[in-house]
CSV table of C-alpha atoms in Angstrom, one decimal:
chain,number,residue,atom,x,y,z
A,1,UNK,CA,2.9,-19.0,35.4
A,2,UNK,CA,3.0,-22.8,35.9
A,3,UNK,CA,3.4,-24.6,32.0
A,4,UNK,CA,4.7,-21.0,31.2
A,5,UNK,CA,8.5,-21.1,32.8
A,6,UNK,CA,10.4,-19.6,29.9
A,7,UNK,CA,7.6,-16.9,30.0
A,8,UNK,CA,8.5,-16.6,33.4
A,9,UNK,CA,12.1,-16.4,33.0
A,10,UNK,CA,12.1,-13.1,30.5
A,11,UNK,CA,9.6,-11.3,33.3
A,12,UNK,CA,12.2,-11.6,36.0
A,13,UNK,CA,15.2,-10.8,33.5
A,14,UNK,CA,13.4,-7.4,32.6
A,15,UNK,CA,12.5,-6.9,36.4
A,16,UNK,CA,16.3,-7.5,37.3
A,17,UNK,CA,17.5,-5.6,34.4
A,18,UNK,CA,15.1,-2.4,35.2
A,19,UNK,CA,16.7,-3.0,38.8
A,20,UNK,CA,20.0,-2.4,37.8
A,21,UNK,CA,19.0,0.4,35.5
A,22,UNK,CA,17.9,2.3,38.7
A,23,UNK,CA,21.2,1.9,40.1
A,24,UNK,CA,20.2,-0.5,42.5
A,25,UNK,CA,22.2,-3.5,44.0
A,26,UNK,CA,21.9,-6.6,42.9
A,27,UNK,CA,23.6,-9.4,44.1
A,28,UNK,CA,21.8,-12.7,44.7
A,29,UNK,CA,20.5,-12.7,40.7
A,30,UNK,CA,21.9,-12.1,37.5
A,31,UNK,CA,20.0,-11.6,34.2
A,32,UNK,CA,20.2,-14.2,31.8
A,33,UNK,CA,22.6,-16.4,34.5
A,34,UNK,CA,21.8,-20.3,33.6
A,35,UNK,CA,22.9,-21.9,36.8
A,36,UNK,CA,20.3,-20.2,38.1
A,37,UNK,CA,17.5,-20.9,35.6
A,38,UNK,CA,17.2,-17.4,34.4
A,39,UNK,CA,18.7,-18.0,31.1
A,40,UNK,CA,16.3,-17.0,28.5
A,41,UNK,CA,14.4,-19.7,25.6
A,42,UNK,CA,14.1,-18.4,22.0
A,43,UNK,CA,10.4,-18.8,21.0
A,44,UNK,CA,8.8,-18.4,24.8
A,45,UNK,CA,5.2,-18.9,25.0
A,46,UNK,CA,3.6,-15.8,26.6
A,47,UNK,CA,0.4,-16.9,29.4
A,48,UNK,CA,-3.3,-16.6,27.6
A,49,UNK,CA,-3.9,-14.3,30.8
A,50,UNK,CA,-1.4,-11.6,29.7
A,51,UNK,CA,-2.8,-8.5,28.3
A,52,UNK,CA,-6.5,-8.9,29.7
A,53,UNK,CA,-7.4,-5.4,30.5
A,54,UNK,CA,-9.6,-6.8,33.5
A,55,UNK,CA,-7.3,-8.2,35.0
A,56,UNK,CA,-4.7,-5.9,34.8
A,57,UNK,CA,-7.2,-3.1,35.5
A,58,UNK,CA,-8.3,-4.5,38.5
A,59,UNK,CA,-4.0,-4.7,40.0
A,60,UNK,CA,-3.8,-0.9,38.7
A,61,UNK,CA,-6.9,0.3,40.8
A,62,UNK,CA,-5.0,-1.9,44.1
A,63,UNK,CA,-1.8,-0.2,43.3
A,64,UNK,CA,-3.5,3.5,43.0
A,65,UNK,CA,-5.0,2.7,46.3
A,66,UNK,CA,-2.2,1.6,48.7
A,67,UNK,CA,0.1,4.3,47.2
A,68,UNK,CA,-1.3,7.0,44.7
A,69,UNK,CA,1.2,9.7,45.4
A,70,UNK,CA,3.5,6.9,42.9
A,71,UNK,CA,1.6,5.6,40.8
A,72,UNK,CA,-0.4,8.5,39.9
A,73,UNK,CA,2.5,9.5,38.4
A,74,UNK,CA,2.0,6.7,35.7
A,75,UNK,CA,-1.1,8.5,33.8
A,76,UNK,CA,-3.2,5.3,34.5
A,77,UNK,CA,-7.0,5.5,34.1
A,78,UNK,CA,-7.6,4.0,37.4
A,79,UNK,CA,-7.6,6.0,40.6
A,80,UNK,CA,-7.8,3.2,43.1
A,81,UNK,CA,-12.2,3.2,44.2
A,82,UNK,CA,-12.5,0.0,42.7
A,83,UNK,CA,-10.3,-1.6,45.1
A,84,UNK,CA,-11.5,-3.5,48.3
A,85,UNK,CA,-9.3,-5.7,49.2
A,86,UNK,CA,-10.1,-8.7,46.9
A,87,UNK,CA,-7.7,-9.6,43.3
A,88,UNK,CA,-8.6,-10.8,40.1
A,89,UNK,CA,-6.2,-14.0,39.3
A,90,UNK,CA,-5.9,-16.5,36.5
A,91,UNK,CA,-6.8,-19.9,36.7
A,92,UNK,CA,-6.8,-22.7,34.2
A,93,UNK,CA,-9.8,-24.7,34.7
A,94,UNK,CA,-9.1,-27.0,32.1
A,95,UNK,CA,-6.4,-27.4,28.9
A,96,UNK,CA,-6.5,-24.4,27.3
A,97,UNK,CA,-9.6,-22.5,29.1
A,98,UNK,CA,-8.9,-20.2,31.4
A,99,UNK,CA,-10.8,-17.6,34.1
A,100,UNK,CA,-10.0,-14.7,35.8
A,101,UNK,CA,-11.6,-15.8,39.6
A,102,UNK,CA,-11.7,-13.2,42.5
A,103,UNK,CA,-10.6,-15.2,46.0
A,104,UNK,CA,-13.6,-17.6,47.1
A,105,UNK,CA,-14.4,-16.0,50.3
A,106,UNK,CA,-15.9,-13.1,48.2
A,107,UNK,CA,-18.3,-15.3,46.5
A,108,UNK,CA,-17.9,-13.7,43.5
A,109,UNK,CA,-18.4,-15.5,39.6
A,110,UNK,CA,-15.2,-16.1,38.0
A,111,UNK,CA,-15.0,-14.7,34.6
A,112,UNK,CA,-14.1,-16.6,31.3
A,113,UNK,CA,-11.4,-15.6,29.0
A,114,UNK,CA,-11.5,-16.4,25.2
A,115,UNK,CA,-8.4,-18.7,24.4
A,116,UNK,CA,-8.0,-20.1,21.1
A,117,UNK,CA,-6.6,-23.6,21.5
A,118,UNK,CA,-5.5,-24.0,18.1
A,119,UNK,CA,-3.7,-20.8,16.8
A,120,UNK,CA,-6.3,-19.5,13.9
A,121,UNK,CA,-5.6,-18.9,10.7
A,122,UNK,CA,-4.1,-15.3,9.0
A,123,UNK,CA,-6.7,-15.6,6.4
A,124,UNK,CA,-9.6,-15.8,8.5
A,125,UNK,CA,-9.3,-15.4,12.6
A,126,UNK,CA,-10.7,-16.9,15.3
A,127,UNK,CA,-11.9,-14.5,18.2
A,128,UNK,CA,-14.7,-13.5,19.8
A,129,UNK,CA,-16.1,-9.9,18.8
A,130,UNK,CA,-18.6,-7.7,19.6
A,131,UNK,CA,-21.7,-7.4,17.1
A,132,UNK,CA,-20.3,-4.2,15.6
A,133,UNK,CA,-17.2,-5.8,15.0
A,134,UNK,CA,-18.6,-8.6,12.8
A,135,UNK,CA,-20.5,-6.3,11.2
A,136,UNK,CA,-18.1,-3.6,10.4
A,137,UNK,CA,-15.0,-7.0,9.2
A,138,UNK,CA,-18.4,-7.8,6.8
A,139,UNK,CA,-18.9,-5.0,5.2
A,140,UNK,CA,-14.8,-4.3,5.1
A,141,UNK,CA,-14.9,-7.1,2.9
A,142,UNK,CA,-18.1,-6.6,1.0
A,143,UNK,CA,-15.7,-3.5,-0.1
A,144,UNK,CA,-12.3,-6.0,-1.2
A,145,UNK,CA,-10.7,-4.3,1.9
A,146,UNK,CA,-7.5,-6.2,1.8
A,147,UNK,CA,-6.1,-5.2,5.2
A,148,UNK,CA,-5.2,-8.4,7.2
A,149,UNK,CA,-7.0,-8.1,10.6
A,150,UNK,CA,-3.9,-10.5,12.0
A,151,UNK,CA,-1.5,-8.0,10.7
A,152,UNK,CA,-3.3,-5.4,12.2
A,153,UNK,CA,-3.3,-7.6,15.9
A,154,UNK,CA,0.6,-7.9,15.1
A,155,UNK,CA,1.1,-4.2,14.2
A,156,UNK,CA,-1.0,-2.9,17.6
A,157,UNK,CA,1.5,-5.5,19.8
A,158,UNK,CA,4.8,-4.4,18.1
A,159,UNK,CA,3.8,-0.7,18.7
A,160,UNK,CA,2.1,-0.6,22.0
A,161,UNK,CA,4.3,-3.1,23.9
A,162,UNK,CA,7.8,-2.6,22.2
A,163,UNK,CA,8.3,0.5,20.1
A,164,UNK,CA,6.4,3.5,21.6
A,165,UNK,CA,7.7,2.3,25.2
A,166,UNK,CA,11.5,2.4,24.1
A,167,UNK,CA,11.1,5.5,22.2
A,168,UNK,CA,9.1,6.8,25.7
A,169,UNK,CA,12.0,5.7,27.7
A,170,UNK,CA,14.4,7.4,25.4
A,171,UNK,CA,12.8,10.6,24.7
A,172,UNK,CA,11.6,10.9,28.4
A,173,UNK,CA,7.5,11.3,26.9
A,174,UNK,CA,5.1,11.9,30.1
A,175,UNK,CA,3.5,8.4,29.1
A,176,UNK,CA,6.0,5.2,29.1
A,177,UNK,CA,3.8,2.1,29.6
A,178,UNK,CA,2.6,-0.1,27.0
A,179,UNK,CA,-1.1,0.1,28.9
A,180,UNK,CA,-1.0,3.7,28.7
A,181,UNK,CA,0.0,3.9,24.9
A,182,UNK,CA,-3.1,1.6,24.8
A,183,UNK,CA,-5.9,3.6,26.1
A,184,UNK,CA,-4.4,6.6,24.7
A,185,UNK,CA,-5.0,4.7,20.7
A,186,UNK,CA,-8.3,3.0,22.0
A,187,UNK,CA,-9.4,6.4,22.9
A,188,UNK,CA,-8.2,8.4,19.9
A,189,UNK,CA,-10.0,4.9,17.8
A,190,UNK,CA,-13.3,5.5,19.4
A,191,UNK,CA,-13.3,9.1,19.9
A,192,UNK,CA,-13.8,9.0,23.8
A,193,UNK,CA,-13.4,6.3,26.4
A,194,UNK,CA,-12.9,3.2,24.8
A,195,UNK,CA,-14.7,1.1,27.5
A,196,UNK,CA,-17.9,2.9,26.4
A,197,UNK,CA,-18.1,0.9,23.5
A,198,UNK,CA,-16.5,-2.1,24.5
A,199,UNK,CA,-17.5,-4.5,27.4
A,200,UNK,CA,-13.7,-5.0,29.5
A,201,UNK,CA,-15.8,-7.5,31.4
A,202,UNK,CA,-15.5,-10.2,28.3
A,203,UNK,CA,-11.8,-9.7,28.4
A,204,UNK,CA,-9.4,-7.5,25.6
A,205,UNK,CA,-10.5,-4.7,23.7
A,206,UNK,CA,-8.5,-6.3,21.1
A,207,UNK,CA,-10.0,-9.2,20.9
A,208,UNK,CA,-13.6,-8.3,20.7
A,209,UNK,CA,-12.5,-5.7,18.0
A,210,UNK,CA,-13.5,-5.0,14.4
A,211,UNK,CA,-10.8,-4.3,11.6
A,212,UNK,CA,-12.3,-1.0,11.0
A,213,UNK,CA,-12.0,0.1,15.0
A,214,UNK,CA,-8.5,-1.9,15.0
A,215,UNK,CA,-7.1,0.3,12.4
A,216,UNK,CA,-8.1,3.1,13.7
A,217,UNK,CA,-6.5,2.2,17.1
A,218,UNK,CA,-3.3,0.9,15.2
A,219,UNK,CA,-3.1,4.5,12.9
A,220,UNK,CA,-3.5,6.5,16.4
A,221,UNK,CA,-0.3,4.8,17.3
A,222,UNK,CA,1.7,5.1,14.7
A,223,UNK,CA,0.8,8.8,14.7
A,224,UNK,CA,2.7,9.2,18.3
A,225,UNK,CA,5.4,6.8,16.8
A,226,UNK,CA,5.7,9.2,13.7
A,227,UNK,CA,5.0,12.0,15.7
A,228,UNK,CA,6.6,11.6,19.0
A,229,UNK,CA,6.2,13.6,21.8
A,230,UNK,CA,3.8,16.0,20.8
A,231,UNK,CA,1.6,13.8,19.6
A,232,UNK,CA,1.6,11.9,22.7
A,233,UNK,CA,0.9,14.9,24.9
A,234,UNK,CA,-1.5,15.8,22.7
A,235,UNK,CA,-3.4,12.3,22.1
A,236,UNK,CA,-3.1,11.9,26.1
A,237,UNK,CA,-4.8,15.7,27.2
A,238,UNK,CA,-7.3,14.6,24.7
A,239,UNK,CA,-7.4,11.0,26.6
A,240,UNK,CA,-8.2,12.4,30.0
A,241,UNK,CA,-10.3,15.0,29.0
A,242,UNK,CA,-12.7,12.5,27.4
A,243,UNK,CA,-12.4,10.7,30.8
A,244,UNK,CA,-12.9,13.5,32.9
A,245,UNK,CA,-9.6,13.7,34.1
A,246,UNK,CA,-7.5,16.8,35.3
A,247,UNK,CA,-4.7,17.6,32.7
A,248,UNK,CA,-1.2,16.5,33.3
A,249,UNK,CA,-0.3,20.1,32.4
A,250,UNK,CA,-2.1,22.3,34.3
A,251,UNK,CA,-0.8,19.7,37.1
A,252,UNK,CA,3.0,20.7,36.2
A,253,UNK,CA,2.0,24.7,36.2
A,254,UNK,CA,1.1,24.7,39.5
């Protein structure tokens, strides 16, 4: 987190707030409290790191394996066999690149992560895609597709991280977690697992993406926004079936 301290700051305030929400007591730290550094900056710059599936994958399988009667409540992909002690973490090597290194006893490569250093521009953007990708953004605009593949990256956030969590958490859906609306629209985009078709070794789906897979992806989420629950229990049998999964609701029958 180091450079990234109002980042920081909005993690623990959601943390302390979720505590609270559990009815839990809290009485060394306050949301939002200044004297103790945890009031929150408008226009917080969020760490390169954040949303790499790899590395986030790689805490989920940890967490599956020290405890899976909990977390295997969370409809996660992983089921903990990856795990063997060792963690993925982010390192900046220099300004503005960044790896994801495993712990150097293990002798393992570290990993890079694609970081623009410049923001790109809307009209034309920077990333690093997979073959298909390039091809499929090429012929989108051999065909005067006008859909802005930015937009598109903005739509996916909004909707995976803010809006189908808050209706999830409000509607009481049997998927609540931005990662799981995630694989659940990667899926439906690809018609089976999405890490079939994508390498999660180079870092984001997102970011190695074409426009025609993205709005794929982005329509399978608006469909469980539009649609809500059924849509999401729906979209998320189909998810685990692809992945060989056993369904959450022959789970609950028993």
């Amino acid at each position: 987190w180091k450079g990234y301290e109002d980042a920081l700051v909005i993690y623990v305030n959601a943390m302390l707030r979720e505590w609270e929400r559990r009815g839990k007591r809290n009485e060394l730290l306050k949301p939002g409290d200044a004297a103790l550094g945890l009031e929150e900056q408008d226009g917080a710059i969020m760490p390169p790191w954040l949303g790499e599936e790899l590395l986030h994958s790689c805490h989920r399988h940890a967490l599956m394996a020290k405890l899976p009667e909990h977390y295997g409540a969370f409809g996660w992909a992983e089921t903990g066999d990856e795990y063997d002690g060792s963690y993925l973490w982010p390192e900046q090597v220099e300004e503005g690149s960044w790896v994801l290194r495993w712990p150097k006893a293990t002798k393992r490569p570290t990993i890079p992560i694609c970081v623009a250093v410049v923001a790109p521009s809307s009209s034309k953007p920077l990333r690093k895609g997979t073959k298909r990708g390039r091809e499929q953004d090429e012929a989108a605009a051999a065909h005067g597709d006008k859909v802005s593949h930015a937009a598109l990256v903005a739509d996916w956030g909004r909707l995976t991280k803010e809006v189908l969590p808050k209706k999830a958490a409000e509607h009481r859906w049997p998927i609540r977690f931005d990662h799981c609306f995630q694989r659940v629209a990667l899926d439906a985009a690809f018609g089976g697992c999405w890490y079939d078709h994508i390498d999660r070794k180079r870092g984001a789906a997102i970011k190695q993406m074409g426009t025609a897979d993205l709005e794929r992806a982005v329509a399978a989420a608006r469909r469980m926004e539009e649609e809500g629950r059924v849509a999401v229990v729906e979209m998320d049998e189909q998810s685990l079936q692809w992945r060989g999964k056993q369904s959450k609701v022959s789970r609950a029958r028993r």
